[in-house]
Amino acid sequence: MEHPKSGADGDGLLVIHVALYRMATRSFAEAYRILGYKTHHGTEDLLGNPWVGIEQAVEATWPDIPHARPRPRFTRQDWDALWGDEYDIVTDLACPFSDQLIAAYPKAKIIVVQRDFESWWASYQAGVLDHIFPRRQWLTVWLIRNVLRSRAADAMIKVNYGLFNATNMAGIKDNARKTYDEYYRNIRERIPAERRLEYTMGDGWEPLCAFLGKKVPDLPFPRLNDSAYRKRSQQAGEMVVFLTSAKKLARLALAIGAVSMAFWHMSI
């Protein structure tokens, strides 16, 4: 069972989960919770994520990406404010900042998860890029940005520009393989083998629990990334955006109607 996070000890993040988006991060989030860690997984609460802080972290990391505002590099205090004061582990949204988080939390254990490039890239394009660049999801992106006033779409677009050293979708695709290779090579060159676990998807609980010093749970390792589950999650996320937008627009329409009626009464 997940325990409440206490900032009194000042430990911050206890585990750095090193994996790119679309590498079973949802399954790992559930696994970490079963082991008792307070875990943040971004796609579970699209509108509730700290998007402003994430966007600032991106701009501080990659100041030359399109539409970035100059910001100082994030410090341990900044990372604590974003995640470390409340969570033990961040699965997906922390992936662009793995090297900074490893430096900020030197006592944290490091778990590296990697799937082969070809299957990952196909999943990444369908599961990430097609949902944040407006070509296919233009209405959802427009509602998030203009009705809900959320920085979710803008933050994720900037994440991808920075992560892939690109300024458009074509650049992201051109740099995909290089980004993938460099991401994992940099981590392995920096972090000694004894400080990290190289986890292969399908290994189950045993290597993870041995590395973290946890008892092996008496239940199967979570598997929440099959295509049917992803489709249901995507539809649920879009429905949240549409319903929240509809409620906000309805309130706005009522307010405009009330003001219009007041002016009409004043004019007669």
PDB file of C-alpha atoms in Angstrom:
ATOM      1  CA  MET A   1       0.000   0.000   0.000  1.00  0.00           C
ATOM      2  CA  GLU A   2       1.218   3.486  -0.877  1.00  0.00           C
ATOM      3  CA  HIS A   3       2.444   5.456   2.119  1.00  0.00           C
ATOM      4  CA  PRO A   4       2.032   9.217   2.653  1.00  0.00           C
ATOM      5  CA  LYS A   5       4.996  11.289   1.552  1.00  0.00           C
ATOM      6  CA  SER A   6       6.741  13.151   4.342  1.00  0.00           C
ATOM      7  CA  GLY A   7       9.118  15.968   3.523  1.00  0.00           C
ATOM      8  CA  ALA A   8      10.536  16.066   7.041  1.00  0.00           C
ATOM      9  CA  ASP A   9      13.510  13.861   6.213  1.00  0.00           C
ATOM     10  CA  GLY A  10      14.343  15.871   3.097  1.00  0.00           C
ATOM     11  CA  ASP A  11      15.045  12.779   1.008  1.00  0.00           C
ATOM     12  CA  GLY A  12      13.006  13.929  -1.977  1.00  0.00           C
ATOM     13  CA  LEU A  13      12.804  11.396  -4.801  1.00  0.00           C
ATOM     14  CA  LEU A  14      13.887   7.953  -3.615  1.00  0.00           C
ATOM     15  CA  VAL A  15      14.001   6.305  -7.037  1.00  0.00           C
ATOM     16  CA  ILE A  16      14.792   7.793 -10.463  1.00  0.00           C
ATOM     17  CA  HIS A  17      12.903   5.883 -13.134  1.00  0.00           C
ATOM     18  CA  VAL A  18      14.952   6.237 -16.324  1.00  0.00           C
ATOM     19  CA  ALA A  19      12.818   5.420 -19.352  1.00  0.00           C
ATOM     20  CA  LEU A  20      11.442   7.316 -22.300  1.00  0.00           C
ATOM     21  CA  TYR A  21       7.707   7.783 -22.715  1.00  0.00           C
ATOM     22  CA  ARG A  22       5.889   4.683 -23.995  1.00  0.00           C
ATOM     23  CA  MET A  23       8.100   2.211 -22.152  1.00  0.00           C
ATOM     24  CA  ALA A  24       5.555   0.642 -19.785  1.00  0.00           C
ATOM     25  CA  THR A  25       5.635   3.650 -17.455  1.00  0.00           C
ATOM     26  CA  ARG A  26       1.993   3.147 -16.465  1.00  0.00           C
ATOM     27  CA  SER A  27       2.652  -0.458 -15.451  1.00  0.00           C
ATOM     28  CA  PHE A  28       5.701   0.593 -13.453  1.00  0.00           C
ATOM     29  CA  ALA A  29       3.731   3.344 -11.726  1.00  0.00           C
ATOM     30  CA  GLU A  30       1.256   0.754 -10.489  1.00  0.00           C
ATOM     31  CA  ALA A  31       4.081  -1.605  -9.489  1.00  0.00           C
ATOM     32  CA  TYR A  32       5.779   1.114  -7.443  1.00  0.00           C
ATOM     33  CA  ARG A  33       2.503   1.903  -5.688  1.00  0.00           C
ATOM     34  CA  ILE A  34       2.018  -1.750  -4.810  1.00  0.00           C
ATOM     35  CA  LEU A  35       5.498  -1.670  -3.248  1.00  0.00           C
ATOM     36  CA  GLY A  36       4.495   1.314  -1.109  1.00  0.00           C
ATOM     37  CA  TYR A  37       5.977   4.255  -2.988  1.00  0.00           C
ATOM     38  CA  LYS A  38       4.067   7.482  -3.518  1.00  0.00           C
ATOM     39  CA  THR A  39       4.222   7.647  -7.296  1.00  0.00           C
ATOM     40  CA  HIS A  40       3.362  10.289  -9.893  1.00  0.00           C
ATOM     41  CA  HIS A  41       2.269   9.174 -13.360  1.00  0.00           C
ATOM     42  CA  GLY A  42       1.324  12.125 -15.530  1.00  0.00           C
ATOM     43  CA  THR A  43      -1.183  10.681 -17.972  1.00  0.00           C
ATOM     44  CA  GLU A  44      -3.480   9.627 -15.128  1.00  0.00           C
ATOM     45  CA  ASP A  45      -4.482  13.231 -14.469  1.00  0.00           C
ATOM     46  CA  LEU A  46      -4.019  15.222 -17.654  1.00  0.00           C
ATOM     47  CA  LEU A  47      -5.366  18.506 -16.313  1.00  0.00           C
ATOM     48  CA  GLY A  48      -4.021  18.126 -12.770  1.00  0.00           C
ATOM     49  CA  ASN A  49      -0.321  17.926 -13.604  1.00  0.00           C
ATOM     50  CA  PRO A  50       1.992  20.840 -12.690  1.00  0.00           C
ATOM     51  CA  TRP A  51       2.295  21.884 -16.335  1.00  0.00           C
ATOM     52  CA  VAL A  52       3.523  25.392 -15.619  1.00  0.00           C
ATOM     53  CA  GLY A  53       6.428  24.005 -13.587  1.00  0.00           C
ATOM     54  CA  ILE A  54       7.177  21.348 -16.199  1.00  0.00           C
ATOM     55  CA  GLU A  55       7.214  23.973 -18.943  1.00  0.00           C
ATOM     56  CA  GLN A  56       9.604  26.081 -16.864  1.00  0.00           C
ATOM     57  CA  ALA A  57      11.873  23.065 -16.350  1.00  0.00           C
ATOM     58  CA  VAL A  58      11.930  22.468 -20.107  1.00  0.00           C
ATOM     59  CA  GLU A  59      12.793  26.094 -20.834  1.00  0.00           C
ATOM     60  CA  ALA A  60      15.542  26.035 -18.209  1.00  0.00           C
ATOM     61  CA  THR A  61      16.964  22.846 -19.735  1.00  0.00           C
ATOM     62  CA  TRP A  62      16.699  23.835 -23.407  1.00  0.00           C
ATOM     63  CA  PRO A  63      16.653  27.640 -23.625  1.00  0.00           C
ATOM     64  CA  ASP A  64      16.951  27.626 -27.430  1.00  0.00           C
ATOM     65  CA  ILE A  65      13.745  25.760 -28.263  1.00  0.00           C
ATOM     66  CA  PRO A  66      10.936  27.714 -29.993  1.00  0.00           C
ATOM     67  CA  HIS A  67       8.999  30.090 -27.728  1.00  0.00           C
ATOM     68  CA  ALA A  68      11.209  29.444 -24.681  1.00  0.00           C
ATOM     69  CA  ARG A  69      11.605  32.191 -22.095  1.00  0.00           C
ATOM     70  CA  PRO A  70      15.025  32.599 -20.449  1.00  0.00           C
ATOM     71  CA  ARG A  71      15.194  30.840 -17.065  1.00  0.00           C
ATOM     72  CA  PRO A  72      17.959  29.767 -14.685  1.00  0.00           C
ATOM     73  CA  ARG A  73      18.822  26.075 -14.499  1.00  0.00           C
ATOM     74  CA  PHE A  74      16.643  24.176 -12.027  1.00  0.00           C
ATOM     75  CA  THR A  75      18.115  23.527  -8.582  1.00  0.00           C
ATOM     76  CA  ARG A  76      17.354  20.814  -6.022  1.00  0.00           C
ATOM     77  CA  GLN A  77      14.890  23.227  -4.443  1.00  0.00           C
ATOM     78  CA  ASP A  78      13.072  23.617  -7.768  1.00  0.00           C
ATOM     79  CA  TRP A  79      12.848  19.856  -8.296  1.00  0.00           C
ATOM     80  CA  ASP A  80      11.595  19.412  -4.734  1.00  0.00           C
ATOM     81  CA  ALA A  81       8.875  21.984  -5.359  1.00  0.00           C
ATOM     82  CA  LEU A  82       7.867  20.275  -8.599  1.00  0.00           C
ATOM     83  CA  TRP A  83       7.897  16.644  -7.405  1.00  0.00           C
ATOM     84  CA  GLY A  84      10.358  15.778  -4.635  1.00  0.00           C
ATOM     85  CA  ASP A  85       8.414  17.221  -1.699  1.00  0.00           C
ATOM     86  CA  GLU A  86       5.353  15.123  -2.516  1.00  0.00           C
ATOM     87  CA  TYR A  87       6.471  12.004  -4.369  1.00  0.00           C
ATOM     88  CA  ASP A  88       8.992   9.180  -4.052  1.00  0.00           C
ATOM     89  CA  ILE A  89       9.026   8.362  -7.772  1.00  0.00           C
ATOM     90  CA  VAL A  90       7.980  10.090 -10.996  1.00  0.00           C
ATOM     91  CA  THR A  91       7.586   7.736 -13.947  1.00  0.00           C
ATOM     92  CA  ASP A  92       6.819   9.394 -17.271  1.00  0.00           C
ATOM     93  CA  LEU A  93       6.981  13.192 -17.038  1.00  0.00           C
ATOM     94  CA  ALA A  94      10.440  13.129 -15.459  1.00  0.00           C
ATOM     95  CA  CYS A  95      12.087  11.282 -18.350  1.00  0.00           C
ATOM     96  CA  PRO A  96      13.501  14.375 -20.138  1.00  0.00           C
ATOM     97  CA  PHE A  97      15.205  15.441 -16.908  1.00  0.00           C
ATOM     98  CA  SER A  98      16.729  12.131 -15.782  1.00  0.00           C
ATOM     99  CA  ASP A  99      20.312  13.399 -15.692  1.00  0.00           C
ATOM    100  CA  GLN A 100      19.370  16.470 -13.637  1.00  0.00           C
ATOM    101  CA  LEU A 101      17.285  14.434 -11.200  1.00  0.00           C
ATOM    102  CA  ILE A 102      20.117  11.947 -10.720  1.00  0.00           C
ATOM    103  CA  ALA A 103      22.410  14.856  -9.844  1.00  0.00           C
ATOM    104  CA  ALA A 104      19.824  16.493  -7.574  1.00  0.00           C
ATOM    105  CA  TYR A 105      19.099  13.278  -5.640  1.00  0.00           C
ATOM    106  CA  PRO A 106      22.455  11.493  -5.223  1.00  0.00           C
ATOM    107  CA  LYS A 107      21.022   8.928  -2.784  1.00  0.00           C
ATOM    108  CA  ALA A 108      18.228   7.842  -5.117  1.00  0.00           C
ATOM    109  CA  LYS A 109      18.285   4.390  -6.650  1.00  0.00           C
ATOM    110  CA  ILE A 110      18.161   4.295 -10.443  1.00  0.00           C
ATOM    111  CA  ILE A 111      16.062   1.925 -12.505  1.00  0.00           C
ATOM    112  CA  VAL A 112      16.712   1.843 -16.257  1.00  0.00           C
ATOM    113  CA  VAL A 113      14.038   0.456 -18.575  1.00  0.00           C
ATOM    114  CA  GLN A 114      14.606   0.198 -22.319  1.00  0.00           C
ATOM    115  CA  ARG A 115      12.674  -1.394 -25.164  1.00  0.00           C
ATOM    116  CA  ASP A 116      13.997  -1.877 -28.696  1.00  0.00           C
ATOM    117  CA  PHE A 117      13.967   1.225 -30.862  1.00  0.00           C
ATOM    118  CA  GLU A 118      11.654   0.100 -33.666  1.00  0.00           C
ATOM    119  CA  SER A 119       8.743  -0.980 -31.486  1.00  0.00           C
ATOM    120  CA  TRP A 120       9.231   1.976 -29.158  1.00  0.00           C
ATOM    121  CA  TRP A 121       9.308   4.580 -31.934  1.00  0.00           C
ATOM    122  CA  ALA A 122       6.124   3.277 -33.555  1.00  0.00           C
ATOM    123  CA  SER A 123       4.402   3.419 -30.166  1.00  0.00           C
ATOM    124  CA  TYR A 124       5.831   6.862 -29.408  1.00  0.00           C
ATOM    125  CA  GLN A 125       4.543   8.375 -32.623  1.00  0.00           C
ATOM    126  CA  ALA A 126       1.055   6.941 -32.155  1.00  0.00           C
ATOM    127  CA  GLY A 127       0.830   7.404 -28.394  1.00  0.00           C
ATOM    128  CA  VAL A 128       2.569  10.748 -27.885  1.00  0.00           C
ATOM    129  CA  LEU A 129       3.276  12.793 -30.994  1.00  0.00           C
ATOM    130  CA  ASP A 130      -0.102  12.260 -32.639  1.00  0.00           C
ATOM    131  CA  HIS A 131      -1.797  13.560 -29.496  1.00  0.00           C
ATOM    132  CA  ILE A 132       0.128  16.764 -28.898  1.00  0.00           C
ATOM    133  CA  PHE A 133       0.690  18.070 -32.400  1.00  0.00           C
ATOM    134  CA  PRO A 134      -2.614  19.356 -33.800  1.00  0.00           C
ATOM    135  CA  ARG A 135      -2.703  17.411 -37.081  1.00  0.00           C
ATOM    136  CA  ARG A 136      -5.030  14.722 -35.700  1.00  0.00           C
ATOM    137  CA  GLN A 137      -5.992  16.033 -32.274  1.00  0.00           C
ATOM    138  CA  TRP A 138      -6.402  19.696 -33.127  1.00  0.00           C
ATOM    139  CA  LEU A 139      -9.717  20.104 -31.278  1.00  0.00           C
ATOM    140  CA  THR A 140      -8.428  18.534 -28.067  1.00  0.00           C
ATOM    141  CA  VAL A 141      -5.269  20.653 -28.184  1.00  0.00           C
ATOM    142  CA  TRP A 142      -7.306  23.792 -28.941  1.00  0.00           C
ATOM    143  CA  LEU A 143      -9.661  23.172 -26.008  1.00  0.00           C
ATOM    144  CA  ILE A 144      -6.790  22.483 -23.605  1.00  0.00           C
ATOM    145  CA  ARG A 145      -5.001  25.640 -24.636  1.00  0.00           C
ATOM    146  CA  ASN A 146      -7.818  28.136 -25.210  1.00  0.00           C
ATOM    147  CA  VAL A 147     -10.762  27.008 -23.098  1.00  0.00           C
ATOM    148  CA  LEU A 148      -9.189  25.193 -20.160  1.00  0.00           C
ATOM    149  CA  ARG A 149      -6.198  27.552 -20.141  1.00  0.00           C
ATOM    150  CA  SER A 150      -3.895  24.638 -19.389  1.00  0.00           C
ATOM    151  CA  ARG A 151      -0.239  24.605 -20.408  1.00  0.00           C
ATOM    152  CA  ALA A 152      -0.349  20.831 -20.998  1.00  0.00           C
ATOM    153  CA  ALA A 153      -0.112  20.905 -24.790  1.00  0.00           C
ATOM    154  CA  ASP A 154       2.461  23.705 -24.856  1.00  0.00           C
ATOM    155  CA  ALA A 155       4.617  22.014 -22.218  1.00  0.00           C
ATOM    156  CA  MET A 156       4.619  18.665 -24.022  1.00  0.00           C
ATOM    157  CA  ILE A 157       5.391  20.249 -27.388  1.00  0.00           C
ATOM    158  CA  LYS A 158       8.369  22.006 -25.806  1.00  0.00           C
ATOM    159  CA  VAL A 159       9.452  18.764 -24.116  1.00  0.00           C
ATOM    160  CA  ASN A 160       9.631  17.072 -27.493  1.00  0.00           C
ATOM    161  CA  TYR A 161      11.438  19.970 -29.144  1.00  0.00           C
ATOM    162  CA  GLY A 162      14.044  19.898 -26.382  1.00  0.00           C
ATOM    163  CA  LEU A 163      14.363  16.144 -26.020  1.00  0.00           C
ATOM    164  CA  PHE A 164      14.826  15.621 -29.766  1.00  0.00           C
ATOM    165  CA  ASN A 165      16.796  18.832 -30.412  1.00  0.00           C
ATOM    166  CA  ALA A 166      14.202  19.917 -32.964  1.00  0.00           C
ATOM    167  CA  THR A 167      12.009  22.845 -33.947  1.00  0.00           C
ATOM    168  CA  ASN A 168       9.237  20.932 -35.732  1.00  0.00           C
ATOM    169  CA  MET A 169       7.795  17.466 -36.247  1.00  0.00           C
ATOM    170  CA  ALA A 170      10.142  16.692 -39.139  1.00  0.00           C
ATOM    171  CA  GLY A 171      13.141  17.422 -36.918  1.00  0.00           C
ATOM    172  CA  ILE A 172      11.780  15.180 -34.172  1.00  0.00           C
ATOM    173  CA  LYS A 173      11.489  12.280 -36.606  1.00  0.00           C
ATOM    174  CA  ASP A 174      14.937  12.925 -38.087  1.00  0.00           C
ATOM    175  CA  ASN A 175      16.567  12.919 -34.649  1.00  0.00           C
ATOM    176  CA  ALA A 176      14.603  10.051 -33.096  1.00  0.00           C
ATOM    177  CA  ARG A 177      17.248   7.341 -33.319  1.00  0.00           C
ATOM    178  CA  LYS A 178      20.079   9.621 -32.213  1.00  0.00           C
ATOM    179  CA  THR A 179      18.049  10.863 -29.242  1.00  0.00           C
ATOM    180  CA  TYR A 180      17.172   7.320 -28.179  1.00  0.00           C
ATOM    181  CA  ASP A 181      20.779   6.113 -28.375  1.00  0.00           C
ATOM    182  CA  GLU A 182      22.257   9.147 -26.612  1.00  0.00           C
ATOM    183  CA  TYR A 183      19.663   9.105 -23.829  1.00  0.00           C
ATOM    184  CA  TYR A 184      20.633   5.623 -22.683  1.00  0.00           C
ATOM    185  CA  ARG A 185      24.339   5.918 -23.438  1.00  0.00           C
ATOM    186  CA  ASN A 186      24.645   9.072 -21.324  1.00  0.00           C
ATOM    187  CA  ILE A 187      22.941   7.437 -18.354  1.00  0.00           C
ATOM    188  CA  ARG A 188      25.101   4.320 -18.509  1.00  0.00           C
ATOM    189  CA  GLU A 189      28.304   6.298 -18.885  1.00  0.00           C
ATOM    190  CA  ARG A 190      27.497   8.465 -15.873  1.00  0.00           C
ATOM    191  CA  ILE A 191      26.024   5.960 -13.440  1.00  0.00           C
ATOM    192  CA  PRO A 192      28.055   3.023 -12.088  1.00  0.00           C
ATOM    193  CA  ALA A 193      26.470  -0.378 -12.587  1.00  0.00           C
ATOM    194  CA  GLU A 194      26.099  -0.975  -8.844  1.00  0.00           C
ATOM    195  CA  ARG A 195      23.856   2.074  -8.469  1.00  0.00           C
ATOM    196  CA  ARG A 196      21.395   1.135 -11.191  1.00  0.00           C
ATOM    197  CA  LEU A 197      19.105  -1.736 -12.107  1.00  0.00           C
ATOM    198  CA  GLU A 198      18.867  -2.648 -15.782  1.00  0.00           C
ATOM    199  CA  TYR A 199      15.313  -3.957 -15.877  1.00  0.00           C
ATOM    200  CA  THR A 200      14.069  -5.921 -18.874  1.00  0.00           C
ATOM    201  CA  MET A 201      10.317  -5.797 -19.398  1.00  0.00           C
ATOM    202  CA  GLY A 202       8.873  -9.179 -18.555  1.00  0.00           C
ATOM    203  CA  ASP A 203      11.313  -9.882 -15.706  1.00  0.00           C
ATOM    204  CA  GLY A 204       8.537  -9.610 -13.123  1.00  0.00           C
ATOM    205  CA  TRP A 205       8.891  -8.620  -9.476  1.00  0.00           C
ATOM    206  CA  GLU A 206      12.062 -10.425  -8.407  1.00  0.00           C
ATOM    207  CA  PRO A 207      14.846  -8.172  -9.775  1.00  0.00           C
ATOM    208  CA  LEU A 208      12.912  -5.005  -8.945  1.00  0.00           C
ATOM    209  CA  CYS A 209      12.170  -6.026  -5.370  1.00  0.00           C
ATOM    210  CA  ALA A 210      15.705  -7.301  -4.780  1.00  0.00           C
ATOM    211  CA  PHE A 211      17.144  -3.981  -5.939  1.00  0.00           C
ATOM    212  CA  LEU A 212      14.731  -1.906  -3.857  1.00  0.00           C
ATOM    213  CA  GLY A 213      14.873  -4.140  -0.795  1.00  0.00           C
ATOM    214  CA  LYS A 214      11.162  -4.943  -0.929  1.00  0.00           C
ATOM    215  CA  LYS A 215       9.223  -8.151  -0.351  1.00  0.00           C
ATOM    216  CA  VAL A 216       7.894  -9.739  -3.548  1.00  0.00           C
ATOM    217  CA  PRO A 217       4.106  -9.139  -3.686  1.00  0.00           C
ATOM    218  CA  ASP A 218       1.782 -12.096  -3.963  1.00  0.00           C
ATOM    219  CA  LEU A 219       0.158 -10.908  -7.196  1.00  0.00           C
ATOM    220  CA  PRO A 220       1.143 -10.590 -10.855  1.00  0.00           C
ATOM    221  CA  PHE A 221       3.322  -7.728 -12.036  1.00  0.00           C
ATOM    222  CA  PRO A 222       1.010  -5.034 -13.483  1.00  0.00           C
ATOM    223  CA  ARG A 223       0.497  -4.990 -17.228  1.00  0.00           C
ATOM    224  CA  LEU A 224      -1.423  -1.848 -18.120  1.00  0.00           C
ATOM    225  CA  ASN A 225      -0.026  -0.937 -21.503  1.00  0.00           C
ATOM    226  CA  ASP A 226      -1.832  -3.302 -23.867  1.00  0.00           C
ATOM    227  CA  SER A 227      -3.546  -1.687 -26.855  1.00  0.00           C
ATOM    228  CA  ALA A 228      -7.085  -2.032 -25.501  1.00  0.00           C
ATOM    229  CA  TYR A 229      -6.118  -0.393 -22.206  1.00  0.00           C
ATOM    230  CA  ARG A 230      -4.339   2.433 -24.026  1.00  0.00           C
ATOM    231  CA  LYS A 231      -7.369   3.059 -26.221  1.00  0.00           C
ATOM    232  CA  ARG A 232      -9.692   3.225 -23.211  1.00  0.00           C
ATOM    233  CA  SER A 233      -7.320   5.584 -21.400  1.00  0.00           C
ATOM    234  CA  GLN A 234      -7.024   7.841 -24.441  1.00  0.00           C
ATOM    235  CA  GLN A 235     -10.794   8.017 -24.847  1.00  0.00           C
ATOM    236  CA  ALA A 236     -11.249   8.720 -21.137  1.00  0.00           C
ATOM    237  CA  GLY A 237      -8.682  11.527 -21.274  1.00  0.00           C
ATOM    238  CA  GLU A 238     -10.330  13.130 -24.283  1.00  0.00           C
ATOM    239  CA  MET A 239     -13.729  12.860 -22.599  1.00  0.00           C
ATOM    240  CA  VAL A 240     -12.386  14.685 -19.529  1.00  0.00           C
ATOM    241  CA  VAL A 241     -11.135  17.495 -21.772  1.00  0.00           C
ATOM    242  CA  PHE A 242     -14.432  17.756 -23.667  1.00  0.00           C
ATOM    243  CA  LEU A 243     -16.678  17.611 -20.593  1.00  0.00           C
ATOM    244  CA  THR A 244     -14.581  20.072 -18.601  1.00  0.00           C
ATOM    245  CA  SER A 245     -14.506  22.426 -21.588  1.00  0.00           C
ATOM    246  CA  ALA A 246     -18.270  22.097 -22.066  1.00  0.00           C
ATOM    247  CA  LYS A 247     -18.926  22.975 -18.421  1.00  0.00           C
ATOM    248  CA  LYS A 248     -16.638  25.971 -18.622  1.00  0.00           C
ATOM    249  CA  LEU A 249     -18.212  27.184 -21.865  1.00  0.00           C
ATOM    250  CA  ALA A 250     -21.694  26.689 -20.395  1.00  0.00           C
ATOM    251  CA  ARG A 251     -20.814  28.828 -17.368  1.00  0.00           C
ATOM    252  CA  LEU A 252     -19.370  31.452 -19.690  1.00  0.00           C
ATOM    253  CA  ALA A 253     -22.513  31.414 -21.824  1.00  0.00           C
ATOM    254  CA  LEU A 254     -24.697  31.862 -18.732  1.00  0.00           C
ATOM    255  CA  ALA A 255     -22.560  34.758 -17.540  1.00  0.00           C
ATOM    256  CA  ILE A 256     -22.705  36.446 -20.935  1.00  0.00           C
ATOM    257  CA  GLY A 257     -26.466  35.876 -21.038  1.00  0.00           C
ATOM    258  CA  ALA A 258     -26.930  37.405 -17.585  1.00  0.00           C
ATOM    259  CA  VAL A 259     -24.860  40.463 -18.478  1.00  0.00           C
ATOM    260  CA  SER A 260     -26.709  40.852 -21.781  1.00  0.00           C
ATOM    261  CA  MET A 261     -30.065  40.616 -20.001  1.00  0.00           C
ATOM    262  CA  ALA A 262     -28.963  43.230 -17.475  1.00  0.00           C
ATOM    263  CA  PHE A 263     -27.942  45.627 -20.226  1.00  0.00           C
ATOM    264  CA  TRP A 264     -31.217  44.943 -22.044  1.00  0.00           C
ATOM    265  CA  HIS A 265     -33.224  45.808 -18.935  1.00  0.00           C
ATOM    266  CA  MET A 266     -31.156  48.962 -18.479  1.00  0.00           C
ATOM    267  CA  SER A 267     -31.938  50.048 -22.014  1.00  0.00           C
ATOM    268  CA  ILE A 268     -35.716  49.788 -21.823  1.00  0.00           C
TER     269      ILE A 268
END
